[in-house]
Coordinates of C-alpha atoms and ligand atoms in Angstrom, one line a residue:
X95 CA 119.8 89.1 101.5
X96 CA 117.4 91.6 101.8
X97 CA 114.5 91.3 99.6
X98 CA 112.2 94.2 99.1
X99 CA 110.9 93.1 95.6
X100 CA 107.5 91.9 97.0
X101 CA 105.7 90.7 99.8
X102 CA 105.2 87.3 97.8
X103 CA 108.6 86.2 98.6
X104 CA 108.4 85.1 102.1
X105 CA 108.8 81.4 102.9
X106 CA 106.6 79.6 105.3
X107 CA 107.4 79.7 109.1
X108 CA 108.3 76.6 110.9
X109 CA 104.7 76.6 112.8
X110 CA 103.2 77.2 109.3
X111 CA 105.0 74.2 107.9
X112 CA 103.6 72.0 110.9
X113 CA 100.5 73.1 110.1
X114 CA 100.7 71.9 106.5
X115 CA 102.4 68.6 107.6
X116 CA 99.5 67.7 109.8
X117 CA 96.9 68.6 107.4
X118 CA 94.1 66.1 106.7
X119 CA 93.4 66.0 102.7
X120 CA 90.9 64.9 100.4
X121 CA 90.7 65.1 96.4
X122 CA 89.4 68.6 96.4
X123 CA 88.2 68.3 92.8
X124 CA 85.4 65.9 94.2
X125 CA 84.9 68.7 97.0
X126 CA 86.1 65.9 99.7
X127 CA 89.4 67.8 100.7
X128 CA 88.3 68.8 104.3
X129 CA 91.2 71.1 104.7
X130 CA 90.2 73.2 101.7
X131 CA 86.5 73.1 102.9
X132 CA 87.7 74.5 106.1
X133 CA 89.5 77.2 104.6
X134 CA 86.7 78.4 102.3
X135 CA 84.1 78.5 105.0
X136 CA 86.6 80.4 107.4
X137 CA 86.9 82.9 104.7
X138 CA 83.5 83.3 103.5
X139 CA 82.7 83.5 107.4
X140 CA 85.1 86.5 108.0
X141 CA 84.0 88.3 104.9
X142 CA 80.4 87.8 105.8
X143 CA 79.5 86.0 102.4
X144 CA 78.1 82.7 101.7
X145 CA 80.8 81.1 100.0
X146 CA 84.7 81.1 98.7
X147 CA 86.9 79.3 96.3
X148 CA 90.4 78.3 96.9
X149 CA 92.7 79.1 94.0
X150 CA 96.2 79.0 92.9
X151 CA 96.8 82.5 92.3
X152 CA 95.5 86.1 92.8
X153 CA 95.6 86.1 89.0
X154 CA 93.4 83.4 88.4
X155 CA 90.6 84.6 91.3
X156 CA 90.5 88.0 89.6
X157 CA 90.3 86.4 86.1
X158 CA 87.6 83.6 87.3
X159 CA 85.6 86.7 88.8
X160 CA 85.7 88.6 85.5
X161 CA 84.8 85.2 83.6
X162 CA 81.6 84.7 85.7
X163 CA 80.5 88.5 85.9
X164 CA 80.5 89.3 82.2
X165 CA 79.8 87.8 78.6
X166 CA 82.3 88.1 75.8
X167 CA 82.1 91.2 74.0
X168 CA 81.5 93.5 77.6
X169 CA 83.0 96.1 79.2
X170 CA 85.3 96.6 82.4
X171 CA 85.4 99.6 84.0
X172 CA 88.6 99.9 86.0
X173 CA 91.7 102.3 86.5
X174 CA 94.6 102.0 84.1
X175 CA 97.2 100.6 86.7
X176 CA 94.8 98.0 87.8
X177 CA 96.3 94.7 88.2
X178 CA 93.8 93.4 86.1
X179 CA 94.7 95.0 83.4
X180 CA 98.2 96.2 83.8
X181 CA 100.0 93.1 85.2
X182 CA 98.0 90.1 84.2
X183 CA 99.1 89.5 80.7
X184 CA 96.1 90.8 78.9
X185 CA 94.1 87.7 80.6
X186 CA 90.9 89.2 80.4
X187 CA 91.0 89.8 77.0
X188 CA 92.1 86.4 76.4
X189 CA 90.6 84.3 78.7
X190 CA 86.9 86.2 78.8
X191 CA 86.9 88.4 75.5
X192 CA 86.0 91.2 77.0
X193 CA 87.0 94.9 76.5
X194 CA 88.0 97.9 79.0
X195 CA 87.4 101.2 79.7
X196 CA 90.2 102.7 81.5
X197 CA 90.2 105.2 83.8
X198 CA 92.7 107.7 85.5
X199 CA 92.6 108.9 88.8
X200 CA 95.3 110.1 91.1
X201 CA 96.6 107.1 93.4
X202 CA 95.4 104.4 91.0
X203 CA 91.7 105.1 92.3
X204 CA 88.5 105.8 90.5
X205 CA 85.4 107.5 91.8
X206 CA 81.4 106.9 91.4
X207 CA 81.2 109.9 89.2
X208 CA 83.9 109.1 86.8
X209 CA 82.2 105.4 86.7
X210 CA 78.7 106.8 86.1
X211 CA 80.3 108.8 83.5
X212 CA 81.5 105.9 81.3
X213 CA 78.8 103.3 81.4
X214 CA 77.9 102.8 77.9
X215 CA 74.3 103.8 76.9
X216 CA 72.0 101.2 75.7
X217 CA 73.6 101.2 72.0
X218 CA 74.4 98.5 69.3
X219 CA 77.3 100.2 68.4
X220 CA 78.9 99.9 72.0
X221 CA 80.0 97.4 74.3
X222 CA 77.6 96.4 77.1
X223 CA 79.5 97.8 80.5
X224 CA 78.9 95.1 83.1
X225 CA 81.4 94.9 85.8
X226 CA 83.3 97.5 87.9
X227 CA 86.8 96.5 89.4
X228 CA 88.8 98.4 92.1
X229 CA 92.1 97.4 94.0
X230 CA 92.1 98.0 97.7
X231 CA 95.3 98.5 98.7
X232 CA 96.1 99.9 95.2
X233 CA 99.4 98.2 94.6
X234 CA 100.6 100.7 91.4
X235 CA 99.0 103.7 92.7
X236 CA 101.5 103.2 96.0
X237 CA 99.6 101.0 98.0
X238 CA 97.2 103.3 98.8
X239 CA 93.9 103.0 100.6
X240 CA 90.3 104.0 99.2
X241 CA 88.0 105.9 101.5
X242 CA 85.4 103.6 102.6
X243 CA 82.9 106.3 101.2
X244 CA 84.3 106.4 97.9
X245 CA 83.8 102.5 97.6
X246 CA 80.3 103.3 98.7
X247 CA 79.5 105.8 96.2
X248 CA 81.1 103.4 93.2
X249 CA 79.2 100.8 94.6
X250 CA 75.8 102.9 94.6
X251 CA 76.5 103.6 91.0
X252 CA 77.1 99.6 90.3
X253 CA 74.0 98.8 91.8
X254 CA 71.6 101.5 90.2
X255 CA 73.0 100.3 86.9
X256 CA 72.9 96.8 87.1
X257 CA 76.9 96.4 86.9
X258 CA 78.9 93.6 89.1
X259 CA 81.5 95.2 91.4
X260 CA 84.7 93.4 92.2
X261 CA 87.1 93.9 94.8
X262 CA 90.6 92.9 93.9
X263 CA 91.9 92.7 97.8
X264 CA 95.1 90.7 97.3
X265 CA 96.5 93.1 100.3
X266 CA 93.1 94.0 101.8
X267 CA 94.1 93.3 105.3
X268 CA 97.4 95.7 105.0
X269 CA 94.0 98.2 104.6
X270 CA 91.9 97.2 107.4
X271 CA 94.8 97.0 110.0
X272 CA 95.5 100.6 109.2
X273 CA 92.0 102.0 108.9
X274 CA 90.0 99.2 111.4
X275 CA 87.7 98.4 108.9
X276 CA 85.9 95.2 109.0
X277 CA 86.4 92.4 106.0
X278 CA 82.6 92.0 106.1
X279 CA 81.5 95.9 106.0
X280 CA 83.7 96.0 102.9
X281 CA 82.8 92.9 101.4
X282 CA 78.7 93.8 101.3
X283 CA 79.7 96.4 98.9
X284 CA 81.0 94.0 96.4
X285 CA 79.5 90.9 94.3
X286 CA 83.3 89.1 94.7
X287 CA 86.3 89.9 96.6
X288 CA 89.9 88.2 95.5
X289 CA 92.0 87.8 98.6
X290 CA 95.8 87.1 98.3
X291 CA 97.2 84.2 101.1
X292 CA 100.8 84.3 99.6
X293 CA 101.3 88.1 100.0
X294 CA 101.9 89.8 103.3
X295 CA 99.8 87.0 105.0
X296 CA 103.2 84.2 104.4
X297 CA 101.6 81.5 102.8
X298 CA 103.5 79.8 100.1
X299 CA 100.6 79.6 97.4
X300 CA 97.1 80.4 97.1
X301 CA 94.2 82.9 96.7
X302 CA 90.8 83.2 97.6
X303 CA 87.5 84.0 95.7
X304 CA 84.7 84.8 97.9
X305 CA 81.3 85.6 96.9
X306 CA 77.5 84.4 97.2
X307 CA 77.0 80.5 96.5
X308 CA 75.4 81.1 92.8
X309 CA 78.5 82.9 92.3
X310 CA 80.9 80.5 93.7
X311 CA 79.2 77.6 92.3
X312 CA 79.7 79.2 88.6
X313 CA 83.4 80.2 89.8
X314 CA 84.4 76.4 90.3
X315 CA 83.2 75.5 86.8
X316 CA 85.3 78.4 85.6
X317 CA 88.1 77.4 87.9
X318 CA 87.9 74.2 86.2
X319 CA 88.1 75.2 83.1
X320 CA 91.2 77.6 83.7
X321 CA 92.9 74.4 84.9
X322 CA 93.1 75.4 88.4
X323 CA 91.2 72.7 90.0
X324 CA 93.8 70.7 92.6
X325 CA 93.9 67.8 93.9
X326 CA 95.3 67.0 97.6
X327 CA 95.7 70.8 98.0
X328 CA 94.6 70.5 101.6
X329 CA 98.5 71.1 102.3
X330 CA 98.4 74.3 100.5
X331 CA 94.8 75.5 102.3
X332 CA 96.3 74.5 105.9
X333 CA 98.8 77.3 105.0
X334 CA 96.1 79.5 104.3
X335 CA 94.2 78.7 107.2
X336 CA 97.5 79.4 109.6
X337 CA 98.0 82.8 107.7
X338 CA 94.4 83.7 108.2
X339 CA 94.7 82.9 112.1
X340 CA 97.9 84.3 112.9
X341 CA 99.3 86.7 110.2
X342 CA 97.0 89.4 110.3
X343 CA 97.3 91.5 113.1
X344 CA 101.6 92.0 112.4
X345 CA 100.9 93.3 108.8
X346 CA 100.5 96.6 110.9
X347 CA 104.1 96.3 111.4
X348 CA 104.9 95.9 107.5
X349 CA 103.1 99.1 107.0
X350 CA 104.9 100.8 110.0
X351 CA 108.4 99.5 108.7
X352 CA 107.3 100.7 105.1
X353 CA 106.4 104.4 106.7
X354 CA 109.9 104.5 108.3
X355 CA 111.3 103.9 104.8
X356 CA 109.1 106.4 103.4
X357 CA 110.3 108.9 105.8
X358 CA 113.8 108.4 105.3
X359 CA 113.7 108.3 101.4
X360 CA 111.6 111.5 101.4
X361 CA 114.8 113.2 103.0
X362 CA 117.5 111.8 100.7
X363 CA 119.2 114.2 98.3
X364 CA 118.7 111.8 95.2
X365 CA 115.3 111.2 95.9
X366 CA 112.9 113.4 93.8
X367 CA 109.4 112.3 95.3
X368 CA 108.0 109.4 97.5
X369 CA 104.1 108.5 97.3
X370 CA 103.0 109.3 100.8
X371 CA 103.1 105.7 102.5
X372 CA 99.7 104.4 103.1
X373 CA 100.6 100.2 103.8
X374 CA 103.3 98.3 102.8
X375 CA 104.5 99.5 99.5
X376 CA 106.7 102.4 98.9
X377 CA 107.2 103.8 95.6
X378 CA 109.8 106.5 95.0
X379 CA 111.2 108.5 92.0
X380 CA 114.9 109.5 91.6
X381 CA 116.0 112.6 90.3
X382 CA 117.6 113.3 87.1
X383 CA 120.8 112.0 86.7
X384 CA 120.2 108.3 87.9
X385 CA 118.2 105.9 86.4
X386 CA 116.5 103.2 88.3
X387 CA 118.6 100.1 87.1
X388 CA 121.8 102.1 88.3
X389 CA 120.1 103.1 91.4
X390 CA 119.2 99.4 92.1
X391 CA 123.0 98.0 91.0
X392 CA 124.0 100.1 93.7
X393 CA 121.4 98.6 96.3
X394 CA 122.3 95.0 94.6
X395 CA 125.9 95.6 95.7
X396 CA 124.9 95.8 99.3
X397 CA 122.5 92.6 98.9
X398 CA 119.0 94.9 99.2
X399 CA 117.2 93.6 96.5
X400 CA 114.0 95.6 94.8
X401 CA 112.2 96.1 91.6
X402 CA 111.9 99.2 89.0
X403 CA 108.4 100.5 88.3
X404 CA 109.7 102.4 85.5
X405 CA 112.7 104.1 84.2
X406 CA 113.1 106.7 87.4
X407 CA 110.8 105.0 89.7
X408 CA 111.5 102.3 92.1
X409 CA 109.0 100.0 94.3
X410 CA 109.8 98.5 98.0
X411 CA 107.6 96.2 99.6
X412 CA 107.8 95.4 103.3
X413 CA 106.6 91.8 104.7
X414 CA 107.1 88.9 107.0
X415 CA 110.6 88.3 106.2
X416 CA 111.8 91.5 106.5
X417 CA 113.2 92.3 110.1
X418 CA 114.0 95.4 112.2
X419 CA 117.7 94.6 111.6
X420 CA 117.3 94.3 107.9
X421 CA 115.4 97.5 108.0
X422 CA 118.1 99.4 110.1
X423 CA 120.6 97.9 107.3
X424 CA 118.7 99.6 104.5
X425 CA 118.4 102.7 106.4
X426 CA 122.3 103.2 106.9
X427 CA 122.9 101.9 103.1
X428 CA 120.5 104.5 101.8
X429 CA 122.1 107.2 103.7
X430 CA 125.5 106.2 102.6
X431 CA 124.5 106.1 99.2
X432 CA 123.0 109.5 99.5
X433 CA 126.5 111.2 100.7
Ligands
PLP1277 C1 99.9 90.2 93.5 C2 98.6 90.7 92.9 C3 97.7 90.0 92.6 C4 97.7 88.4 92.3 O1 98.7 88.0 91.8 P1 99.4 86.6 91.4 O2 100.8 86.7 91.6 O3 98.7 86.1 90.5 O4 99.1 85.7 92.9 C5 96.2 90.5 92.1 N1 96.3 92.0 92.5 C6 97.1 92.7 93.1 C7 96.7 94.0 93.2 C8 98.3 92.2 93.2 O5 99.4 92.9 93.7

């Protein structure tokens, strides 16, 4: 089976499983699991922040951040297609009772200017704007990368207006291997950063929320209340340490394979448009006749699996378990379908 549905589908490698098997563990709710502590210190160090906290999912790290940065009734500014709004089941309204101000913008990205124009005035009729969120890479925007200067500009607006700034960096390392950016340069623009270990980095489970000590102390309280505090979870943290130590640089390979797929697709008769590929996500739209589900059915007959984004749009995501020989199989299948 060739699985292009998501980079979450990777299975732990033999070496990762060995690292998990060997992990020293304790009870992380009592904060005495040495492997979790090591992972949290490692991540904080990489991103040049004081502390971090290991959580079951990226949805949870994002939602904890929102909960800590806001009070009920506040407003969060983010893009209409942001994962925190579009793909987290209404969690911020459910868990934190916040309102959203949804911005539009090409590639799923927002700008400092747009943020500035949407900060609510100090007027009792209006919700209090307290948090701005961006996603990098931007999943639904086509795995696109923010220009660093655009992030600087949003961060300046946040600072000048006393707003918190959160980065959903589920795939931040796919960005950094592409543009040569440093994790700490990016992190200094934000009050908090969320990073997924279970995507392209290949760990089975887990995300990290990174910030200053005071923020992470509050996050630890919220994680408990959200039911995300875990016990001998060092076995999973060991997979995270293995992933951060071994699987970052190779993300460039995933990005390159995605670009190769993007190139093939843009030359096929049945493809209307491919969003220019910047990282490991390929989003393309079909021409009139066919629906995404019909097309996905044909791929499935060739044991290739992917997901629809809407009625005409499909997403491919490359990852650790998607090999060059699979890439060639997909290429020949796509070319056959276009005959
Ligand atoms: C996958 C993803 C997350 C977190 O998803 P979980 O499945 O909850 O770990 C958050 N943000 C983005 C942009 C993602 O792609």
